[in-house]
Coordinates of C-alpha atoms in Angstrom, one line a residue:
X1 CA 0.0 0.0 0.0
X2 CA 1.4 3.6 -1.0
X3 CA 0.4 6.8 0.1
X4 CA 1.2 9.9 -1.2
X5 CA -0.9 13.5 -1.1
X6 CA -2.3 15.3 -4.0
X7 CA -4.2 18.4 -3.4
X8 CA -3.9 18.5 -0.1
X9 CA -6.1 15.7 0.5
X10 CA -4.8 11.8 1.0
X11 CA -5.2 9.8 -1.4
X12 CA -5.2 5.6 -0.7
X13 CA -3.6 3.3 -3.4
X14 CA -4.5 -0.9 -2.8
X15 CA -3.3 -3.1 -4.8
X16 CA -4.9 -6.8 -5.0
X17 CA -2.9 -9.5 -5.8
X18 CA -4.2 -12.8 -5.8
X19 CA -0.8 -14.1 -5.3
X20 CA 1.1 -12.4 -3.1
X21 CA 2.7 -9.0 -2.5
X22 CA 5.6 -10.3 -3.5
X23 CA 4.2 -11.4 -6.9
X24 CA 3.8 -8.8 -9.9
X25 CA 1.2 -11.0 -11.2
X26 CA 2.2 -11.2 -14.9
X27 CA 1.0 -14.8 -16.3
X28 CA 3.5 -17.5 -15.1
X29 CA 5.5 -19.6 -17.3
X30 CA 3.3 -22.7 -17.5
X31 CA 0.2 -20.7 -16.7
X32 CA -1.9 -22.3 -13.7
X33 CA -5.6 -21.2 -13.2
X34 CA -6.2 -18.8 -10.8
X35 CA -3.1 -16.5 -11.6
X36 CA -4.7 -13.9 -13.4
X37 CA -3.4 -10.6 -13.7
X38 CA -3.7 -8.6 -10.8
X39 CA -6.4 -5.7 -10.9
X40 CA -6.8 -2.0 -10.3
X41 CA -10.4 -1.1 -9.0
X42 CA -11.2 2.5 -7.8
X43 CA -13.7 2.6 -5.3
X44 CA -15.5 5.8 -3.9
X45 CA -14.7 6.9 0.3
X46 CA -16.8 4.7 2.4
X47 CA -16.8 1.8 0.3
X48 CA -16.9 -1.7 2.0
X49 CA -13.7 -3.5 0.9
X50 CA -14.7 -7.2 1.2
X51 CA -17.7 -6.3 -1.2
X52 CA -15.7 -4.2 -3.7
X53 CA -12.0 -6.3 -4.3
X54 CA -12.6 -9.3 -6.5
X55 CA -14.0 -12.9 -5.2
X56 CA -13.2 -16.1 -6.0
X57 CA -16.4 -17.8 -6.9
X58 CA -16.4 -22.2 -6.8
X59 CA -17.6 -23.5 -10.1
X60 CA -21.3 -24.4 -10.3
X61 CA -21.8 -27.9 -9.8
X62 CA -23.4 -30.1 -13.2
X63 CA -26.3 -32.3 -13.6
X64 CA -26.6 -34.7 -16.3
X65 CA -29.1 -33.4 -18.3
X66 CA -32.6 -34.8 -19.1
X67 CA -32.9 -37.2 -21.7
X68 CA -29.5 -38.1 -21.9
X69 CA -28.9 -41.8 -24.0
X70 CA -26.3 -43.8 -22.6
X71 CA -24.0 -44.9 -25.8
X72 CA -22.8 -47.8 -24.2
X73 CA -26.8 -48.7 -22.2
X74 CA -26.7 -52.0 -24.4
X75 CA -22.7 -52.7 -23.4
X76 CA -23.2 -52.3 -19.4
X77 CA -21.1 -56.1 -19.6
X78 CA -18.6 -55.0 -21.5
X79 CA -17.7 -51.3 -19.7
X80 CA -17.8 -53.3 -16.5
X81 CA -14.8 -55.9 -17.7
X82 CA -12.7 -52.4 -18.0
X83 CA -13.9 -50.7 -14.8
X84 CA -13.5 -53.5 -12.7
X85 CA -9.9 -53.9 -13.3
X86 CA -9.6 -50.2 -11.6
X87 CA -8.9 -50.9 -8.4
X88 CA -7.2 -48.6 -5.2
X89 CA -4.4 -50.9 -5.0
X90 CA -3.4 -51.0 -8.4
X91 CA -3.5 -47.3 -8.7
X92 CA -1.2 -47.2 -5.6
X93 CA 1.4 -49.4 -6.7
X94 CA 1.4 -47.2 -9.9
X95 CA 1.5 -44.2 -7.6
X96 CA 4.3 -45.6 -5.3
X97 CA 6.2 -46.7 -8.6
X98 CA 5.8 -43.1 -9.5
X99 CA 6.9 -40.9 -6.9
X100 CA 8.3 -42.7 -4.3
X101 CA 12.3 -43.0 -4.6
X102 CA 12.5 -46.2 -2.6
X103 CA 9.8 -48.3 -4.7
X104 CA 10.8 -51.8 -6.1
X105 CA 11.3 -50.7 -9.7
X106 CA 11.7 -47.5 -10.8
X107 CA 13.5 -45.5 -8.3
X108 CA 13.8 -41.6 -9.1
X109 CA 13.6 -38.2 -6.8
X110 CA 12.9 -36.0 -9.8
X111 CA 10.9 -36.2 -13.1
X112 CA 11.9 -32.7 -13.5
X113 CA 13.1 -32.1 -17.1
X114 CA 16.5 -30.5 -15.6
X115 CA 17.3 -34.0 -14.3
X116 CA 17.5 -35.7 -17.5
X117 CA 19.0 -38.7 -15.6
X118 CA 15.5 -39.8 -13.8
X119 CA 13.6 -38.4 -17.0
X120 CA 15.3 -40.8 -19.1
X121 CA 14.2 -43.8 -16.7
X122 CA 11.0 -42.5 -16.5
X123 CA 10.4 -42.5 -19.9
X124 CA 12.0 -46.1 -20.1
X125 CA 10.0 -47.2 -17.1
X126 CA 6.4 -46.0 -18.9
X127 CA 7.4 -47.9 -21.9
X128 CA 8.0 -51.1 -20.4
X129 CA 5.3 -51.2 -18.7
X130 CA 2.6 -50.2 -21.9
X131 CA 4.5 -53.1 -24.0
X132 CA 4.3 -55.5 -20.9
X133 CA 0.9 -54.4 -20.9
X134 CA 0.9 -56.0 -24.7
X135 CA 0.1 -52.4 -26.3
X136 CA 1.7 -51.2 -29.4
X137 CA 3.9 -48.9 -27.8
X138 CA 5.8 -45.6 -29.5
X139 CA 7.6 -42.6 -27.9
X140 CA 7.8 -39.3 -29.6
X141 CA 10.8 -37.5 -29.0
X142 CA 11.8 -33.6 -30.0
X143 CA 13.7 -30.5 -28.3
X144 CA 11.6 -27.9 -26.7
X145 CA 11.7 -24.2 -28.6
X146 CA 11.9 -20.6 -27.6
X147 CA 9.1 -19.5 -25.3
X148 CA 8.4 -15.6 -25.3
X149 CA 8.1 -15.8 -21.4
X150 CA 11.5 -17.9 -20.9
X151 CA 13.9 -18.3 -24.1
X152 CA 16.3 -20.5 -21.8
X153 CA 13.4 -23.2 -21.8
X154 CA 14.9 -24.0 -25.2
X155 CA 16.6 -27.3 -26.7
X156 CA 15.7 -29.3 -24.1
X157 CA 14.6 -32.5 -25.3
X158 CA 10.8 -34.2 -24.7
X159 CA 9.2 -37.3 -24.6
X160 CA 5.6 -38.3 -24.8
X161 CA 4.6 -41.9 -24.3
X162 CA 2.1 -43.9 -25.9
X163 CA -0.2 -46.8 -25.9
X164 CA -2.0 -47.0 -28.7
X165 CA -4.9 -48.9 -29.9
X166 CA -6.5 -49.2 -33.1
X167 CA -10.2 -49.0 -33.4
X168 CA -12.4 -50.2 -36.1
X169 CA -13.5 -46.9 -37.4
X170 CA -12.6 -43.3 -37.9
X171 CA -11.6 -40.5 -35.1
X172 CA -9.6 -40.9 -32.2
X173 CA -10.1 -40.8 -27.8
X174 CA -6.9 -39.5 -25.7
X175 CA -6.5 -40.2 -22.2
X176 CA -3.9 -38.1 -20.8
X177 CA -1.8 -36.5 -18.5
X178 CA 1.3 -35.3 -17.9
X179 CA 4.5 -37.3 -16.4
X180 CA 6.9 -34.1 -15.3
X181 CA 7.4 -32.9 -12.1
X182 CA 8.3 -29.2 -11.1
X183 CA 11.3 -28.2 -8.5
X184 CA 10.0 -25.8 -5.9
X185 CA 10.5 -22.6 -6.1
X186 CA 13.5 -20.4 -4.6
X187 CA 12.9 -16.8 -3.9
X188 CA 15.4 -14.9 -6.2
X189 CA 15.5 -17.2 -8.8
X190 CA 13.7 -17.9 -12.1
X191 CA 10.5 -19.6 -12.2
X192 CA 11.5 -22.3 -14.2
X193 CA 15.2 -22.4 -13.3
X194 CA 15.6 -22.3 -9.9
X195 CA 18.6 -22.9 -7.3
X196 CA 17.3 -26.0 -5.5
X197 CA 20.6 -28.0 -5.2
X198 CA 19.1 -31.8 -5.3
X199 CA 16.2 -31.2 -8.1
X200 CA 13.9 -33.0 -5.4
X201 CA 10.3 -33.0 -7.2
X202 CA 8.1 -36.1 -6.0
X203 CA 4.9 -34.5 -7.2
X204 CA 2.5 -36.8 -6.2
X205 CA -0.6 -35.1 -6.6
X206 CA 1.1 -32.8 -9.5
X207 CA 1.0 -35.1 -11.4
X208 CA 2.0 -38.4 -10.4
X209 CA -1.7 -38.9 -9.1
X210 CA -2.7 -38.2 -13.3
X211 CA 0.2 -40.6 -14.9
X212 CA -0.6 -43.3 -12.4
X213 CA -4.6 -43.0 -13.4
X214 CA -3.6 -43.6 -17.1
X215 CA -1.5 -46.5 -16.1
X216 CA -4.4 -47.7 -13.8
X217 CA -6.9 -47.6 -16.9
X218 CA -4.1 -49.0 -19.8
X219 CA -3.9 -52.0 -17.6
X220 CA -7.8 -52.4 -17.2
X221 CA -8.3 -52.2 -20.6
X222 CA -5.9 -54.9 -21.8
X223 CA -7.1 -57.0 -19.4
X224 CA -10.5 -56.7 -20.4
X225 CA -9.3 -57.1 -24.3
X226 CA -7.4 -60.5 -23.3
X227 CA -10.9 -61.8 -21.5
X228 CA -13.3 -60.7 -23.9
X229 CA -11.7 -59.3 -27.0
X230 CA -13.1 -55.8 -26.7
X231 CA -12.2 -53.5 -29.4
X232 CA -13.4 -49.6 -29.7
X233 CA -14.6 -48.1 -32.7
X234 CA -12.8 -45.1 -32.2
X235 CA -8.8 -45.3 -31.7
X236 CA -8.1 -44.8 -28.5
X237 CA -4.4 -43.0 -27.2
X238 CA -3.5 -43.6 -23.5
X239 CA -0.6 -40.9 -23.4
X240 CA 2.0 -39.9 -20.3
X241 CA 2.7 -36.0 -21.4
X242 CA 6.4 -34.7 -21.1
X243 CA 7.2 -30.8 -20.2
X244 CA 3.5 -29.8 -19.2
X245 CA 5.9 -28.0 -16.4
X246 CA 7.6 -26.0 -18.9
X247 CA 4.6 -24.5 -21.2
X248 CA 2.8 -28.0 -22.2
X249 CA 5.3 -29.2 -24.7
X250 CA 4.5 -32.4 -25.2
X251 CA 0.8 -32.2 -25.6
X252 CA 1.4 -29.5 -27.9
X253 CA 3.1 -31.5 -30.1
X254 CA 1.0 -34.2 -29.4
X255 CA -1.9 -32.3 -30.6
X256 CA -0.1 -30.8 -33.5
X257 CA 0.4 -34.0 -35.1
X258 CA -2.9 -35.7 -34.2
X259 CA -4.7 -33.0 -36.3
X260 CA -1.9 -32.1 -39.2
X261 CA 0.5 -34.8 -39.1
X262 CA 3.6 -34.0 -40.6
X263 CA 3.3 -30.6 -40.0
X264 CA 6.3 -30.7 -37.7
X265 CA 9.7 -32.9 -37.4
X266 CA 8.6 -35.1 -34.7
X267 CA 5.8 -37.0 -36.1
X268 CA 3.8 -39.4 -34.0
X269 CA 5.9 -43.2 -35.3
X270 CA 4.1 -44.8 -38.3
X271 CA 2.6 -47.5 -35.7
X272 CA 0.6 -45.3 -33.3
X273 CA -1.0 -43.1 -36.2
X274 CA -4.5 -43.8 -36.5
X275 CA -6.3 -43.3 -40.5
X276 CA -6.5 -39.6 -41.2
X277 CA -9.4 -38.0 -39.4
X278 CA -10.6 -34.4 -37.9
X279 CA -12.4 -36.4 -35.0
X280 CA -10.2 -36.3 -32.2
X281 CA -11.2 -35.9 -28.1
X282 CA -9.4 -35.9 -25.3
X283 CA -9.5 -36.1 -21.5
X284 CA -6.6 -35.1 -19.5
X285 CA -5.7 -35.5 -16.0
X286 CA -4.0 -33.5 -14.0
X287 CA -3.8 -33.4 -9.9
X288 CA -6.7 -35.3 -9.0
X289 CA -5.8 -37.0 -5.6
X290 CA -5.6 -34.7 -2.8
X291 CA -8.8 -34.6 -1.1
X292 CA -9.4 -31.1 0.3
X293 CA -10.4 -31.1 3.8
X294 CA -13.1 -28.0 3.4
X295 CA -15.3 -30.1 1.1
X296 CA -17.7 -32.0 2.6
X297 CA -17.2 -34.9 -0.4
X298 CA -15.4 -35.9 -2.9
X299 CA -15.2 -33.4 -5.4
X300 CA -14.1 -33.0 -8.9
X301 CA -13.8 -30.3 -11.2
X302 CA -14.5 -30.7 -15.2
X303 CA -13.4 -27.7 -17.7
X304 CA -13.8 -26.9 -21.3
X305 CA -15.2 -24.6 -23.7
X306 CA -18.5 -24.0 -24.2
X307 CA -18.0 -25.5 -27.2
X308 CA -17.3 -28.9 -25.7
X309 CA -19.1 -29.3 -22.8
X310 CA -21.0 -32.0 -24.2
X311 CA -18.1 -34.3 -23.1
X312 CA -19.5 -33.4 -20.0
X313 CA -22.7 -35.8 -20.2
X314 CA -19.9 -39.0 -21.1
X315 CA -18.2 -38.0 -17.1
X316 CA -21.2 -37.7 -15.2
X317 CA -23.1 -40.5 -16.6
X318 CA -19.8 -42.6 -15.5
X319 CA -19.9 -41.4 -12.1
X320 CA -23.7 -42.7 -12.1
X321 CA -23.3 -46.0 -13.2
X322 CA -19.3 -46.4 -11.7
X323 CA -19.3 -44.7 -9.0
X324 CA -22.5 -44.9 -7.4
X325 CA -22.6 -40.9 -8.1
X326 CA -20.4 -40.3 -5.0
X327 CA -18.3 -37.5 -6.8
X328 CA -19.6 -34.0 -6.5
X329 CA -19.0 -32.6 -10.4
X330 CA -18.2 -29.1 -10.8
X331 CA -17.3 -27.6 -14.1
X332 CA -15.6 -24.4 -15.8
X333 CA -16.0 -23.5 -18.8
X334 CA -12.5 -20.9 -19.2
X335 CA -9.7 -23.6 -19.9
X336 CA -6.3 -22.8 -18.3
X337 CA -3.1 -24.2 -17.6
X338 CA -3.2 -27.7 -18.5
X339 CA -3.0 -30.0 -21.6
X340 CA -6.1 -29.7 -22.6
X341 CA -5.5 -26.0 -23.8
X342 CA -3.4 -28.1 -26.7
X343 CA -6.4 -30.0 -28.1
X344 CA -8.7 -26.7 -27.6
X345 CA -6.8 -24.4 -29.0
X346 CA -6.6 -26.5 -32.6
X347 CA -10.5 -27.1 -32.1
X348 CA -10.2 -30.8 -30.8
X349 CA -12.9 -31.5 -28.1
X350 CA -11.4 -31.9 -24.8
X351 CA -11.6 -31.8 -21.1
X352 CA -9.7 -31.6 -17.6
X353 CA -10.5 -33.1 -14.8
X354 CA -8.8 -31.6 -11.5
X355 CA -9.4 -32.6 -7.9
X356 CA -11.8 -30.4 -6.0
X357 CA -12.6 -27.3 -7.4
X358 CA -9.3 -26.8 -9.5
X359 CA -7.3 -24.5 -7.4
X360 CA -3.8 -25.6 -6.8
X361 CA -3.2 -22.8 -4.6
X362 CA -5.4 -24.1 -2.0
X363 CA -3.3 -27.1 -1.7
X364 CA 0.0 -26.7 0.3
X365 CA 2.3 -28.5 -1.0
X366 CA 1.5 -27.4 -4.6
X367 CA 5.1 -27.3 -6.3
X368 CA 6.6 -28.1 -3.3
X369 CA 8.8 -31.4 -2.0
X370 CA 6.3 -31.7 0.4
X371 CA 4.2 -32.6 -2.1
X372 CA 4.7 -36.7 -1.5
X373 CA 2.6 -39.5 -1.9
X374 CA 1.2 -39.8 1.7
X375 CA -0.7 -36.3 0.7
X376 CA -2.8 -38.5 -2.5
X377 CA -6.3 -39.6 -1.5
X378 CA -6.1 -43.1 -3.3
X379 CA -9.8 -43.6 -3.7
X380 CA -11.0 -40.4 -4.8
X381 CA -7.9 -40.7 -7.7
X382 CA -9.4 -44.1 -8.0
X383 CA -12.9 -43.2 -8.7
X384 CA -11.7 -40.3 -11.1
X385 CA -10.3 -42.7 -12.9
X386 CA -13.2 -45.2 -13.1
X387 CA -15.5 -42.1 -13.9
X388 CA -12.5 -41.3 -16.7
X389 CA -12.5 -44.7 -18.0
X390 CA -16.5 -44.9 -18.3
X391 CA -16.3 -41.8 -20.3
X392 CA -13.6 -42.6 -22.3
X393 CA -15.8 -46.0 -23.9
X394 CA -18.4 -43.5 -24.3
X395 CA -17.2 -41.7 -26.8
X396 CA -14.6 -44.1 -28.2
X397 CA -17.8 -46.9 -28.2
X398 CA -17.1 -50.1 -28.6
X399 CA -17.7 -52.8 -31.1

């Protein structure tokens, strides 16, 4: 607060910043939701503060509209071979397997993009265990490029993993989320480039609770292909993102190929490209297992465009029927900060879903190394990921 005098009379200057005092407010690096620019308002003598400075408002909660027709009302047998194969302990060993350095396999204290050491075994780690799965497997590799708001974020090099499985007709289903982890913070240093000595980033909830939900469903789904021989219509894509830390690198690319492929130099391999189609969806995942205290139950948030929204209908009818309807579904409809903005912004359908009501300020440990596995709620990631997986067969359908 400043106060200076202008015509004799005093003259109050407040500033809101939704971040901090010690936070300009420009738009971060990676952009997160609820870092908006900070705002100016002039308010007339007497005015009451709480009433005039800006308030966050929780998104509006959604109801599966009247009328709705199940696509899959005639398949209940065959969606129930997938979902039953997502189970807590599955997803925990994933999760452990993720983020916890002393697990039985893959053993790593970073998947930071600076520590290209335990990036490189994570990428080998999600690729042995889609072709153990028995999917046809591919990883697309490139170097990150210039960003406007950090040029050093260049040349580094970017993985995306992928499952892939061919359907029997046109268009293609993504399940998603991103594998990176980001190093806390250090005040004084860049966002992105900071001076924490040992590159410690366990980031359970962000994301290792997302990548460990797309493991959880791969599995499910093979399983249920080797008992039954289940095959979609639509190709469906189970993908573990690289650099969503660093401005969403590898879903844009990702993207970028799915709709124009060869329109860069790091096409998507000959053996995970579906026929040529301008039908593509997507649902991502990103932090969706801590459980915030405040809510009174489990609570998810689902955001899109307007324009989109329709996937909507595909996650709340799966919560019904997989969940017993036990998550609370908000929704947004102003897209920011995740891999989702990739398919959006090339006008590819596509939605997030985000534990509670999608602020990752309101958790703690958010980009911190606090933020360890014993902070993930394994059954709420759990039951994302069955409502996930229930939506996903909806709009892929099956055979």
């Amino acid at each position: 607060m400043a106060r200076r005098r202008v015509g004799g009379h005093g003259r109050v200057h407040i500033f809101h910043m939704p971040q901090g005092p010690l936070v300009p407010q420009a738009r971060e690096v990676a952009t997160r939701r609820h870092a908006g620019l900070s705002e100016l308002v002039r308010m007339e003598l007497g005015v009451n503060l709480a009433a005039a400075l800006p308030e966050y408002r929780r998104p509006p909660e959604y109801r599966l509209p009247r009328g709705y027709l199940d696509p899959l009302a005639l398949q209940r047998d065959q969606e129930l071979l997938v979902i039953e194969g997502i189970t807590e302990p599955i997803y925990a060993r994933y999760l452990d397997e993720m983020t916890n350095p002393n697990s039985e396999g893959l053993k790593v204290k970073s998947r930071n993009w600076l520590n290209a050491e335990d990036t490189a075994k994570v990428v080998a780690f999600l690729k042995g265990e889609f072709e153990h799965m028995g999917f046809t497997t591919c990883v697309q590799e490139f170097k990150s490029w210039n960003h406007p708001d950090n040029r050093r974020a260049a040349g580094r090099k970017v993985s995306n993993v992928i499952a892939y499985v061919e359907g029997t007709d046109v268009g293609t289903v993504t399940m998603g989320a991103h594998f990176d982890s980001m190093p806390p913070k250090d005040r004084g240093s860049s966002w992105l480039f900071n001076g924490n000595p040992d590159n410690l980033a366990p980031g359970a909830v962000d994301n290792g609770s997302g990548v460990a939900a797309v493991l959880t469903m791969a599995k499910a789904w093979m399983e249920a292909y080797n008992k039954a021989g289940l095959r979609p219509k639509k190709s469906m894509y189970f993908v573990a993102f690289g650099g969503e830390e660093e401005n969403l690198y590898g879903s844009d690319r990702f993207a970028q190929e799915l709709r124009t492929p060869g329109s860069s130099n790091s096409r998507i391999p000959a053996n995970c490209r579906p026929y040529p189609t301008d039908d593509h969806k997507a649902i991502i995942m990103d932090m969706i297992g801590w459980r915030n205290p405040r809510f009174q139950t489990d609570t998810v948030t689902m955001e899109t465009k307007t324009w989109a929204a329709d996937m909507f209908a595909s996650l709340a009818q799966s919560n019904v029927l997989n969940n017993g309807n036990r998550l609370k579904l908000l929704y947004g409809l102003d897209p920011y900060g995740s891999d989702h903005e990739s398919f959006l912004n090339r006008a590819m359908e596509a939605v997030l879903t985000i534990d509670n009501d999608g602020d990752e300020n309101a958790y703690r440990c958010y980009h911190r190394t606090c933020d360890t596995i014993i902070q993930v709620s394994t059954r709420l990631a759990t039951e994302i990921s069955r409502m996930n997986m229930g939506a996903m067969l909806r709009e892929a359908l099956l055979n």
